[in-house]
Amino acid sequence: MEDSGGGGGVAVESAAVDISKQEVNASNAEEAGQVVTPWEVAGKDGGKIDYDKLIVQFGCQKLDQALIDRVERLTGKPAHPFLRRGVFFAHREFDKILDAYEKGEKFYLYTGRGPSSDALHLGHLVPFMFTKYLQDAFKVPLVIQLTDDEKCMWKDITVERSQHLARENAKDIIACGFDISRTFIFSDFDYVGGEFYKNMVRIAKCVTLNQVRGIFGFVGEDHIGKVSFPPVQAAPSFPTSFPHLFGQRKDVRCLIPCAIDQDPYFRMTRDAAPRIGFLKPALIESLFFPALQGDSGKMSASDTSTAIYVTDTPKEIKTKINRYAFSGGGDTMEKHRKYGANLEVDIPVKYLSFFLDDDAELEEIKKEYGAGRMLTGEVKQRLIEVLTAIVERHRKARAGVTEEMVNAFMAVRPLPNMYG
Amino acid sequence: MAPEDIMQASLKVPLGCVTPFALQNDSARSVTLLLDEGFRMKSKVFFHPLSNDATTAVSPSGLDKFLRLIGREPVYVDLEAIVVVSKEQQPDLASYLVDMSTECITKDQATIETRAVQASLPVLIQGMNDDVTKSVVKPKSKASPTAPQMEFVKPAGADVQATTKSILDEFLSAVQKEFQVTSQVVEKQGEEVATVTSNSWRQRLVPELESMLVAFKNAAYTEGFVAGIASCSRAKGKGQT
């Protein structure tokens, strides 16, 4: 069943299983040419992703200014730049979360990471930075899932290696500044079992093989581990999966900040939820962080020149930006002064709109650069400053994360102050 | 005392023989041991016994066992992490120091030292003389602190945002007073400059301060967590539940 979140805002909730709309959407995607799944992201003909088409294709909703204003009003502080600048641009039922919050009802946050390599880049940090803002602004607890089992299966690495990567990634996640008194980090290999597993089975019973084929593109040759994985990523959406946090309560809503390619998992989850007596999780979804070389897809952890890593030195950041960041500036000084820069494709400006907090300064740069009065080198210089500050702050924080701290974050323990 | 002399006096091993095994000596009770995280991934780690004409191989878990038997908790740190170090930013390992709160610590006494115990790495810190009883969080503020930072932490829960705001309010009001005093010639201009500067300083400092404070909070919680686990297992060991 497809949750029609678009057009008129009327949510059609039907218990009948209707996969035909999903299949139609899938074939539309083929015609549209762009591929967006949890395991592959590519624009049409290698070009840039059309996010408006994606919203229509997936059936989620655009996050409009009214919602952003409402967030500012409810939290009493300015909205995060990622909201103001349209980095988090789509949602499913985020308005319901705000309704609940206004009424004093509790919700919790759920996000996660597939620990696929030792190196984290800035694109990986984006959802965590935003989740931290949500945690601080709304003062709510957070569960973070490390899908080491998924990576073990998809990347064909050993169980032990994936567990090691999970712990290493946990340190970078902790370095993003999550509050240990409100945060529970868990790895699937450690945590799956008990109530969590019971929910996995309940969810699994609601999803047919045909549906996962349609949603995730599984084929006959795929091993059965892959086919049975989706319920693992769905189960954290339900509070009873965490009895040490929520006991048996089914009425605690869940908000999931994620990149938009994760939408299929949660469409499936939202379909299953009412059938097993749970509230549907809400989603708030982001664009992809562009690669240094340009717009056509996601950053790839396997090609180090496409991304800025949290382990890069200031010198490396400077080199990468100067050498690889795709510039929308004119080919020659004369052309640039005359026509200005193409802000649509310029990577430094795009990166600044992610990470430069000061709205006024960003507008000024866009204006001056777009008119040709400011040069690419100057924009890159500012970007290098901004990114270096972020990476240095992260590195400092990361240095302070001990094995004991990871153990504490990952301990199955109550969080008595989680709404304090 | 020179570092080499301290080493020989407290660890009781000759030069070139720094080894965790030396910590069994009572004279070494004030020495903090920091082990490189890289040890944990190896199947065997090698150290000198108490002389350097031999080498002993142990597994990482064996090393942990030894340390616990002599009353120490193994502490692992990423010694290869690159940390920005400047006059204002001392290497932030003070939290690992052996608790000597019952002993008198003065700046003159170099009784507390931390050393990297890995043969191939240079010694990390020489005689950290910072007052170890203060909070490890040091904001870049140059304003003379009117009270130790601890005072700003609310008793009911450690609220990072509220504490950041308190520290900044204190600091920035001190700065603004400075401005008022020094720019009395053009009074009106002085006030405007102070407000604008205060906002931009706030923007610059808030992310840094909040990051430091949340790290501090997490570290404090972790210490409590470790203590709780240890206390539970001691109770179990004694036959209580």
Coordinates of C-alpha atoms in Angstrom, one line a residue, chain B residues 5 19 49 58 71 88 112 118 126 145-146 151-152 170 187 201 207-208 213 230 236 240:
Chain B
D5 CA 65.1 10.7 37.1
T19 CA 57.0 -0.9 30.6
P49 CA 59.9 -7.2 31.8
V58 CA 51.2 -11.1 26.2
G71 CA 44.5 -2.5 41.0
E88 CA 45.1 27.8 25.2
I112 CA 52.2 13.6 38.5
Q118 CA 54.5 2.4 23.5
Q126 CA 55.9 16.2 29.9
P145 CA 37.0 33.8 35.6
T146 CA 35.1 35.2 38.6
E151 CA 29.6 26.9 39.5
F152 CA 27.7 27.3 36.3
E170 CA 29.5 36.2 31.9
E187 CA 30.2 56.8 23.5
W201 CA 31.7 36.4 19.2
P207 CA 29.6 25.8 18.6
E208 CA 33.1 25.4 20.2
L213 CA 30.7 20.9 27.2
A230 CA 32.6 -2.0 38.9
K236 CA 28.5 -9.8 43.1
Q240 CA 25.8 -10.0 47.5

